[in-house]
Amino acid sequence: MSISALSPNDNSEINASLDRLVAAVSAKDVDGIMAYYVPDESLRVFDALPPRQYIGATAHRNNWESFMSRYPGTVHAEVSDWKTENSGNLACGHGIFRIAGPAEDGEPLDVTVRFTNIFRRINGEWLAVHEHVSWPVDLSTGKADLNSMP
């Protein structure tokens, strides 16, 4: 199988989808967030937080709702270092995702993760069918590095 850079149109479509995801996270719009993903139970997400695997759109929606509840106020989301490649109707994208805002106790909650998405073109639309989220861990302390930058 040959992996190549996305065509300009495919790349634009995936980037626009990612822009909509970031805007939805910043707006705390779970419906908008879920529009990024395949809307059925074939979705697989390996998240950094337990239980670490979410099977299906319903489970992942619940995960997003729970995560967003940690931010009672405004949220800022951003993506950096985003790259994509594809082969036919499958594409892979990876980058750094940061979400920041005041937590329930008013203290700043700023989380930076690495994320990788697998997309499938379904009915002409690129949708994430698999997502993997992680952060580096300091092996000497066993603690996650939530603010690591590349």
Coordinates of N, CA, C and O in Angstrom, one line a residue:
M1 N 0.8 -1.2 0.0 CA 0.0 0.0 0.0 C 0.9 1.2 0.0 O 1.8 1.3 0.7
S2 N 0.5 2.2 -0.8 CA 1.3 3.4 -0.9 C 0.6 4.5 0.0 O -0.6 4.7 -0.2
I3 N 1.4 5.1 0.9 CA 0.9 6.2 1.7 C 1.4 7.5 1.0 O 2.6 7.6 0.7
S4 N 0.5 8.5 0.9 CA 1.0 9.7 0.2 C 0.3 10.9 0.9 O -0.6 10.7 1.7
A5 N 0.8 12.0 0.7 CA 0.2 13.2 1.2 C -1.2 13.3 0.6 O -1.5 12.9 -0.5
L6 N -2.1 13.9 1.4 CA -3.5 14.1 0.9 C -3.5 15.0 -0.3 O -2.7 15.9 -0.4
S7 N -4.5 14.8 -1.2 CA -4.7 15.8 -2.2 C -5.1 17.1 -1.6 O -5.6 17.1 -0.4
P8 N -4.9 18.2 -2.3 CA -5.2 19.5 -1.6 C -6.7 19.5 -1.2 O -7.0 20.1 -0.1
N9 N -7.6 18.9 -1.9 CA -9.0 18.9 -1.5 C -9.3 18.1 -0.3 O -9.9 18.5 0.7
D10 N -8.7 16.9 -0.2 CA -8.8 16.0 0.9 C -8.2 16.7 2.2 O -8.8 16.7 3.2
N11 N -7.0 17.2 2.0 CA -6.4 17.9 3.1 C -7.2 19.1 3.6 O -7.4 19.2 4.8
S12 N -7.8 19.8 2.7 CA -8.6 21.0 3.1 C -9.9 20.5 3.9 O -10.3 21.1 4.9
E13 N -10.4 19.4 3.4 CA -11.6 18.9 4.1 C -11.3 18.4 5.5 O -12.1 18.6 6.4
I14 N -10.2 17.6 5.6 CA -9.8 17.2 7.0 C -9.5 18.3 7.9 O -9.9 18.4 9.0
N15 N -8.7 19.3 7.4 CA -8.3 20.4 8.2 C -9.6 21.3 8.6 O -9.6 21.7 9.7
A16 N -10.5 21.4 7.7 CA -11.8 22.1 8.0 C -12.5 21.4 9.1 O -13.1 22.0 10.0
S17 N -12.5 20.0 9.0 CA -13.2 19.2 10.0 C -12.5 19.4 11.4 O -13.1 19.5 12.4
L18 N -11.2 19.4 11.4 CA -10.4 19.6 12.6 C -10.7 21.0 13.2 O -10.8 21.2 14.4
D19 N -10.7 22.0 12.3 CA -11.1 23.4 12.7 C -12.4 23.4 13.4 O -12.6 24.1 14.4
R20 N -13.4 22.7 12.8 CA -14.7 22.7 13.4 C -14.7 22.0 14.8 O -15.4 22.4 15.7
L21 N -13.9 20.9 14.9 CA -13.7 20.2 16.2 C -13.2 21.2 17.3 O -13.7 21.3 18.4
V22 N -12.1 21.9 16.9 CA -11.5 22.8 17.9 C -12.5 23.9 18.3 O -12.6 24.2 19.5
A23 N -13.2 24.4 17.3 CA -14.3 25.5 17.6 C -15.3 24.9 18.5 O -15.8 25.5 19.5
A24 N -15.7 23.6 18.3 CA -16.8 23.0 19.1 C -16.3 22.7 20.5 O -17.0 22.9 21.5
V25 N -15.0 22.3 20.7 CA -14.4 22.1 22.0 C -14.4 23.5 22.7 O -14.8 23.6 23.9
S26 N -13.9 24.5 22.1 CA -13.9 25.9 22.7 C -15.3 26.4 23.1 O -15.4 27.1 24.1
A27 N -16.3 26.0 22.3 CA -17.7 26.3 22.6 C -18.4 25.4 23.6 O -19.5 25.6 24.0
K28 N -17.6 24.3 23.9 CA -18.2 23.2 24.8 C -19.5 22.7 24.2 O -20.4 22.3 24.8
D29 N -19.5 22.5 22.8 CA -20.6 22.0 22.0 C -20.4 20.5 21.7 O -19.7 20.2 20.8
V30 N -20.9 19.7 22.6 CA -20.7 18.2 22.4 C -21.2 17.7 21.1 O -20.6 16.9 20.5
D31 N -22.4 18.2 20.6 CA -22.9 17.8 19.3 C -21.9 18.2 18.2 O -21.6 17.4 17.3
G32 N -21.3 19.4 18.3 CA -20.3 19.8 17.3 C -19.1 18.9 17.4 O -18.5 18.6 16.4
I33 N -18.7 18.6 18.6 CA -17.5 17.7 18.8 C -17.8 16.3 18.1 O -17.0 15.8 17.4
M34 N -18.9 15.8 18.4 CA -19.3 14.4 17.9 C -19.4 14.4 16.4 O -19.3 13.4 15.8
A35 N -19.7 15.6 15.7 CA -19.8 15.6 14.3 C -18.4 15.3 13.6 O -18.4 14.9 12.4
Y36 N -17.3 15.3 14.3 CA -16.0 15.0 13.8 C -15.8 13.5 13.7 O -15.0 13.0 12.9
Y37 N -16.6 12.7 14.4 CA -16.4 11.3 14.5 C -17.5 10.5 13.8 O -18.6 11.0 13.6
V38 N -17.2 9.3 13.4 CA -18.3 8.4 12.8 C -19.4 8.2 13.9 O -19.1 8.1 15.1
P39 N -20.6 8.3 13.5 CA -21.7 8.4 14.5 C -22.3 7.1 14.9 O -23.4 7.0 15.4
D40 N -21.5 6.0 14.9 CA -22.1 4.7 15.2 C -21.1 4.0 16.2 O -20.2 4.6 16.7
E41 N -21.5 2.8 16.4 CA -20.7 2.0 17.4 C -19.4 1.4 16.9 O -18.7 0.7 17.6
S42 N -19.1 1.7 15.6 CA -17.8 1.3 15.1 C -16.6 2.2 15.6 O -15.4 1.8 15.4
L43 N -16.9 3.3 16.2 CA -15.9 4.2 16.7 C -15.1 3.6 17.8 O -15.6 3.0 18.7
R44 N -13.7 3.7 17.7 CA -12.8 3.2 18.8 C -12.0 4.4 19.2 O -11.3 5.1 18.4
V45 N -11.9 4.6 20.5 CA -11.1 5.7 21.1 C -10.3 5.2 22.2 O -10.8 4.6 23.2
F46 N -9.0 5.3 22.1 CA -8.1 5.0 23.3 C -7.7 6.4 23.9 O -7.0 7.2 23.3
D47 N -8.2 6.7 25.0 CA -8.1 8.0 25.7 C -7.0 7.9 26.7 O -6.6 6.8 27.2
A48 N -6.5 9.0 27.1 CA -5.4 9.1 28.2 C -6.0 8.8 29.6 O -5.3 8.4 30.5
L49 N -7.3 9.0 29.7 CA -8.0 8.8 31.0 C -8.7 7.5 31.0 O -9.3 7.1 30.0
P50 N -8.7 6.9 32.2 CA -9.5 5.6 32.3 C -10.9 5.7 32.0 O -11.5 6.8 32.2
P51 N -11.5 4.8 31.3 CA -11.0 3.4 31.2 C -10.1 3.2 30.0 O -9.8 2.1 29.7
R52 N -9.7 4.3 29.4 CA -8.7 4.3 28.3 C -9.2 3.7 27.0 O -8.6 3.9 25.9
Q53 N -10.4 3.0 26.9 CA -10.9 2.6 25.7 C -12.4 2.9 25.7 O -13.1 2.5 26.6
Y54 N -12.9 3.5 24.7 CA -14.3 3.8 24.5 C -14.7 3.2 23.2 O -14.1 3.5 22.1
I55 N -15.7 2.3 23.3 CA -16.2 1.7 22.1 C -17.6 2.3 21.7 O -18.5 2.2 22.5
G56 N -17.6 2.9 20.5 CA -18.8 3.5 20.0 C -19.0 5.0 20.3 O -18.4 5.5 21.3
A57 N -19.8 5.6 19.5 CA -20.0 7.0 19.6 C -20.7 7.4 20.9 O -20.4 8.4 21.5
T58 N -21.6 6.6 21.4 CA -22.3 6.9 22.6 C -21.4 6.9 23.8 O -21.4 7.9 24.6
A59 N -20.5 6.0 23.9 CA -19.5 6.0 25.0 C -18.6 7.2 24.9 O -18.2 7.8 25.9
H60 N -18.2 7.5 23.7 CA -17.2 8.6 23.5 C -17.9 10.0 23.8 O -17.3 10.9 24.3
R61 N -19.2 10.1 23.4 CA -20.0 11.3 23.8 C -20.0 11.4 25.3 O -19.8 12.5 25.8
N62 N -20.3 10.3 26.0 CA -20.3 10.4 27.5 C -18.9 10.8 28.0 O -18.9 11.6 29.0
N63 N -17.9 10.3 27.4 CA -16.5 10.7 27.8 C -16.3 12.2 27.6 O -15.8 12.9 28.5
W64 N -16.7 12.8 26.4 CA -16.6 14.2 26.2 C -17.4 15.0 27.2 O -17.0 16.0 27.7
E65 N -18.6 14.6 27.5 CA -19.5 15.3 28.4 C -18.9 15.3 29.8 O -18.8 16.4 30.4
S66 N -18.3 14.2 30.2 CA -17.6 14.1 31.5 C -16.4 15.0 31.5 O -16.2 15.8 32.5
F67 N -15.6 15.0 30.5 CA -14.4 15.8 30.4 C -14.8 17.3 30.4 O -14.2 18.1 31.2
M68 N -15.7 17.7 29.6 CA -16.1 19.1 29.6 C -16.7 19.6 30.9 O -16.6 20.8 31.2
S69 N -17.3 18.7 31.7 CA -17.9 19.2 33.0 C -16.8 19.6 33.9 O -17.1 20.3 34.9
R70 N -15.5 19.3 33.7 CA -14.4 19.7 34.5 C -14.1 21.2 34.3 O -13.4 21.8 35.0
Y71 N -14.7 21.8 33.2 CA -14.5 23.2 32.9 C -15.8 23.9 32.9 O -16.5 24.0 32.0
P72 N -16.2 24.4 34.1 CA -17.5 25.1 34.2 C -17.5 26.4 33.5 O -18.6 26.9 33.1
G73 N -16.4 27.0 33.2 CA -16.4 28.3 32.5 C -15.9 28.2 31.1 O -16.2 27.2 30.4
T74 N -15.2 29.2 30.6 CA -14.8 29.2 29.2 C -13.6 28.2 29.0 O -12.9 27.9 30.0
V75 N -13.5 27.8 27.8 CA -12.4 26.8 27.4 C -11.7 27.4 26.2 O -12.3 28.0 25.3
H76 N -10.4 27.2 26.1 CA -9.6 27.5 24.9 C -9.1 26.2 24.4 O -8.4 25.4 25.2
A77 N -9.3 25.9 23.1 CA -8.7 24.7 22.5 C -7.9 25.1 21.3 O -8.2 26.1 20.6
E78 N -6.8 24.3 21.1 CA -5.9 24.6 19.9 C -5.2 23.3 19.5 O -5.0 22.4 20.4
V79 N -4.9 23.2 18.3 CA -4.1 22.1 17.7 C -2.9 22.7 17.1 O -2.9 23.7 16.4
S80 N -1.7 22.0 17.3 CA -0.5 22.3 16.6 C 0.2 21.1 16.0 O -0.2 20.0 16.4
D81 N 1.1 21.3 15.2 CA 1.9 20.2 14.6 C 1.1 19.2 13.9 O 1.4 18.0 13.9
W82 N 0.0 19.6 13.3 CA -1.0 18.7 12.6 C -0.4 18.2 11.2 O -0.1 19.1 10.4
K83 N -0.4 16.9 11.0 CA 0.1 16.4 9.7 C -0.9 15.3 9.3 O -1.5 14.6 10.2
T84 N -1.1 15.1 8.0 CA -2.0 14.1 7.5 C -1.4 13.4 6.3 O -0.6 13.9 5.6
E85 N -1.8 12.1 6.2 CA -1.4 11.3 5.0 C -2.6 10.4 4.7 O -3.5 10.2 5.6
N86 N -2.7 9.9 3.4 CA -3.8 9.0 3.1 C -3.4 8.0 2.1 O -2.4 8.0 1.5
S87 N -4.3 7.0 2.0 CA -4.3 6.0 1.0 C -5.7 5.7 0.6 O -6.5 5.1 1.4
G88 N -6.2 6.2 -0.5 CA -7.6 6.0 -0.9 C -8.5 6.6 0.0 O -8.5 7.8 0.3
N89 N -9.5 5.9 0.6 CA -10.5 6.4 1.5 C -10.1 6.4 2.9 O -11.0 6.5 3.8
L90 N -8.8 6.1 3.2 CA -8.4 6.1 4.6 C -7.3 7.2 4.8 O -6.5 7.4 3.8
A91 N -7.3 7.9 5.9 CA -6.3 8.9 6.1 C -5.9 8.8 7.6 O -6.7 8.3 8.5
C92 N -4.7 9.3 7.9 CA -4.2 9.4 9.2 C -3.7 10.8 9.5 O -3.1 11.4 8.7
G93 N -4.1 11.3 10.7 CA -3.6 12.6 11.1 C -3.1 12.5 12.5 O -3.6 11.7 13.3
H94 N -2.1 13.4 12.8 CA -1.6 13.4 14.2 C -1.1 14.8 14.5 O -0.7 15.5 13.6
G95 N -1.1 15.1 15.8 CA -0.7 16.4 16.2 C -0.8 16.5 17.7 O -0.9 15.5 18.5
I96 N -0.7 17.8 18.2 CA -0.8 18.1 19.6 C -2.1 18.9 19.8 O -2.4 19.8 19.1
F97 N -2.8 18.5 20.8 CA -4.1 19.1 21.2 C -4.0 19.7 22.6 O -3.6 19.0 23.5
R98 N -4.4 21.0 22.7 CA -4.3 21.6 24.0 C -5.7 22.2 24.4 O -6.3 22.8 23.5
I99 N -6.1 21.9 25.6 CA -7.4 22.5 26.1 C -7.0 23.1 27.5 O -6.4 22.5 28.3
A100 N -7.5 24.4 27.6 CA -7.2 25.1 28.8 C -8.4 26.0 29.3 O -9.2 26.4 28.4
G101 N -8.5 26.1 30.6 CA -9.6 27.0 31.1 C -9.6 26.7 32.6 O -8.9 25.9 33.2
P102 N -10.4 27.5 33.3 CA -10.5 27.3 34.8 C -11.2 26.0 35.1 O -12.3 25.7 34.5
A103 N -10.7 25.3 36.1 CA -11.4 24.1 36.6 C -12.5 24.4 37.5 O -12.7 25.6 37.8
E104 N -13.1 23.4 38.0 CA -14.3 23.6 39.0 C -13.9 24.4 40.2 O -14.7 25.2 40.7
D105 N -12.6 24.2 40.6 CA -12.2 25.0 41.8 C -11.6 26.3 41.5 O -11.1 27.1 42.4
G106 N -11.7 26.7 40.2 CA -11.2 28.0 39.8 C -9.8 28.1 39.4 O -9.3 29.0 38.8
E107 N -9.0 27.0 39.7 CA -7.6 26.9 39.3 C -7.5 26.6 37.8 O -8.4 25.9 37.3
P108 N -6.4 27.0 37.2 CA -6.3 26.7 35.8 C -6.1 25.2 35.5 O -5.5 24.5 36.3
L109 N -6.8 24.7 34.5 CA -6.7 23.3 34.1 C -6.3 23.4 32.6 O -7.0 23.8 31.8
D110 N -5.0 23.0 32.4 CA -4.4 23.2 31.1 C -3.8 21.8 30.8 O -2.9 21.3 31.4
V111 N -4.3 21.2 29.8 CA -4.0 19.8 29.4 C -3.5 19.8 27.9 O -4.2 20.3 27.0
T112 N -2.3 19.3 27.7 CA -1.7 19.1 26.4 C -1.5 17.6 26.1 O -0.8 17.0 26.9
V113 N -2.1 17.1 25.0 CA -2.0 15.7 24.7 C -1.5 15.5 23.3 O -1.6 16.4 22.5
R114 N -0.9 14.3 23.0 CA -0.6 13.9 21.7 C -1.9 13.2 21.2 O -2.5 12.5 22.0
F115 N -2.3 13.3 19.9 CA -3.4 12.6 19.4 C -3.2 12.2 18.0 O -2.5 12.9 17.2
T116 N -3.7 11.0 17.7 CA -3.7 10.5 16.3 C -5.1 10.0 16.0 O -5.8 9.4 16.8
N117 N -5.5 10.4 14.8 CA -6.8 10.0 14.3 C -6.7 9.2 13.0 O -5.8 9.5 12.1
I118 N -7.5 8.2 12.8 CA -7.7 7.5 11.6 C -9.0 7.9 11.0 O -10.0 7.9 11.7
F119 N -9.0 8.4 9.8 CA -10.2 8.8 9.1 C -10.6 7.9 8.0 O -9.8 7.3 7.4
R120 N -11.9 7.8 7.8 CA -12.5 7.1 6.6 C -13.4 8.1 5.9 O -14.2 8.8 6.5
R121 N -13.3 8.1 4.6 CA -14.2 8.9 3.8 C -15.5 8.1 3.7 O -15.5 7.0 3.1
I122 N -16.5 8.6 4.2 CA -17.8 8.0 4.2 C -18.8 8.9 3.6 O -19.0 10.1 4.1
N123 N -19.5 8.5 2.5 CA -20.4 9.4 1.8 C -19.8 10.7 1.5 O -20.4 11.8 1.6
G124 N -18.5 10.7 1.1 CA -17.8 12.0 0.7 C -17.3 12.8 1.8 O -16.8 13.9 1.6
E125 N -17.5 12.4 3.1 CA -17.1 13.1 4.2 C -16.0 12.4 5.0 O -16.1 11.2 5.3
W126 N -14.9 13.1 5.4 CA -13.9 12.5 6.2 C -14.3 12.5 7.7 O -14.5 13.5 8.3
L127 N -14.5 11.3 8.3 CA -14.9 11.2 9.7 C -13.8 10.3 10.4 O -13.3 9.3 9.9
A128 N -13.5 10.7 11.7 CA -12.6 10.0 12.5 C -13.3 8.7 12.9 O -14.4 8.7 13.5
V129 N -12.6 7.5 12.7 CA -13.2 6.2 13.1 C -12.4 5.6 14.2 O -12.8 4.7 14.8
H130 N -11.2 6.2 14.4 CA -10.3 5.7 15.5 C -9.5 6.9 16.0 O -9.0 7.8 15.2
E131 N -9.4 7.0 17.3 CA -8.6 8.1 17.9 C -7.7 7.5 19.1 O -8.2 6.7 19.8
H132 N -6.5 8.0 19.1 CA -5.6 7.6 20.2 C -5.1 8.9 20.9 O -4.5 9.7 20.2
V133 N -5.3 9.0 22.2 CA -4.8 10.2 22.9 C -3.8 9.7 24.0 O -4.1 8.7 24.7
S134 N -2.7 10.4 24.1 CA -1.8 10.1 25.2 C -1.0 11.3 25.6 O -1.0 12.3 25.0
W135 N -0.3 11.1 26.7 CA 0.7 12.1 27.1 C 2.0 11.4 27.6 O 1.9 10.3 28.0
P136 N 3.1 12.1 27.6 CA 4.3 11.5 28.1 C 4.2 11.3 29.6 O 3.5 12.0 30.3
V137 N 4.9 10.3 30.1 CA 5.0 10.0 31.5 C 6.4 10.0 32.0 O 7.3 9.4 31.3
D138 N 6.7 10.6 33.1 CA 8.0 10.6 33.7 C 8.1 9.2 34.4 O 7.5 9.0 35.4
L139 N 8.9 8.3 33.9 CA 9.0 7.0 34.4 C 9.6 6.9 35.8 O 9.3 6.0 36.6
S140 N 10.4 7.9 36.2 CA 10.9 7.9 37.5 C 9.9 8.2 38.6 O 10.0 7.8 39.7
T141 N 8.9 9.0 38.2 CA 7.8 9.4 39.2 C 6.5 8.7 38.9 O 5.6 8.7 39.8
G142 N 6.3 8.2 37.7 CA 5.0 7.7 37.3 C 4.0 8.7 37.0 O 2.8 8.4 36.8
K143 N 4.4 10.0 36.9 CA 3.4 11.1 36.8 C 3.3 11.5 35.3 O 4.4 11.6 34.6
A144 N 2.1 11.8 34.9 CA 1.9 12.3 33.5 C 2.5 13.7 33.4 O 2.4 14.5 34.3
D145 N 3.0 14.0 32.2 CA 3.4 15.4 31.9 C 2.3 16.0 31.0 O 2.2 15.8 29.8
L146 N 1.4 16.7 31.7 CA 0.2 17.3 31.0 C 0.5 18.5 30.2 O -0.4 19.0 29.4
N147 N 1.7 19.1 30.3 CA 2.0 20.3 29.5 C 3.2 20.2 28.6 O 3.7 21.2 28.1
S148 N 3.5 18.9 28.3 CA 4.7 18.7 27.5 C 4.5 19.3 26.1 O 3.4 19.1 25.5
M149 N 5.5 19.9 25.6 CA 5.5 20.4 24.2 C 6.6 19.6 23.4 O 7.6 19.2 24.0
P150 N 6.4 19.5 22.1 CA 7.5 18.8 21.3 C 8.8 19.5 21.4 O 8.9 20.6 21.6

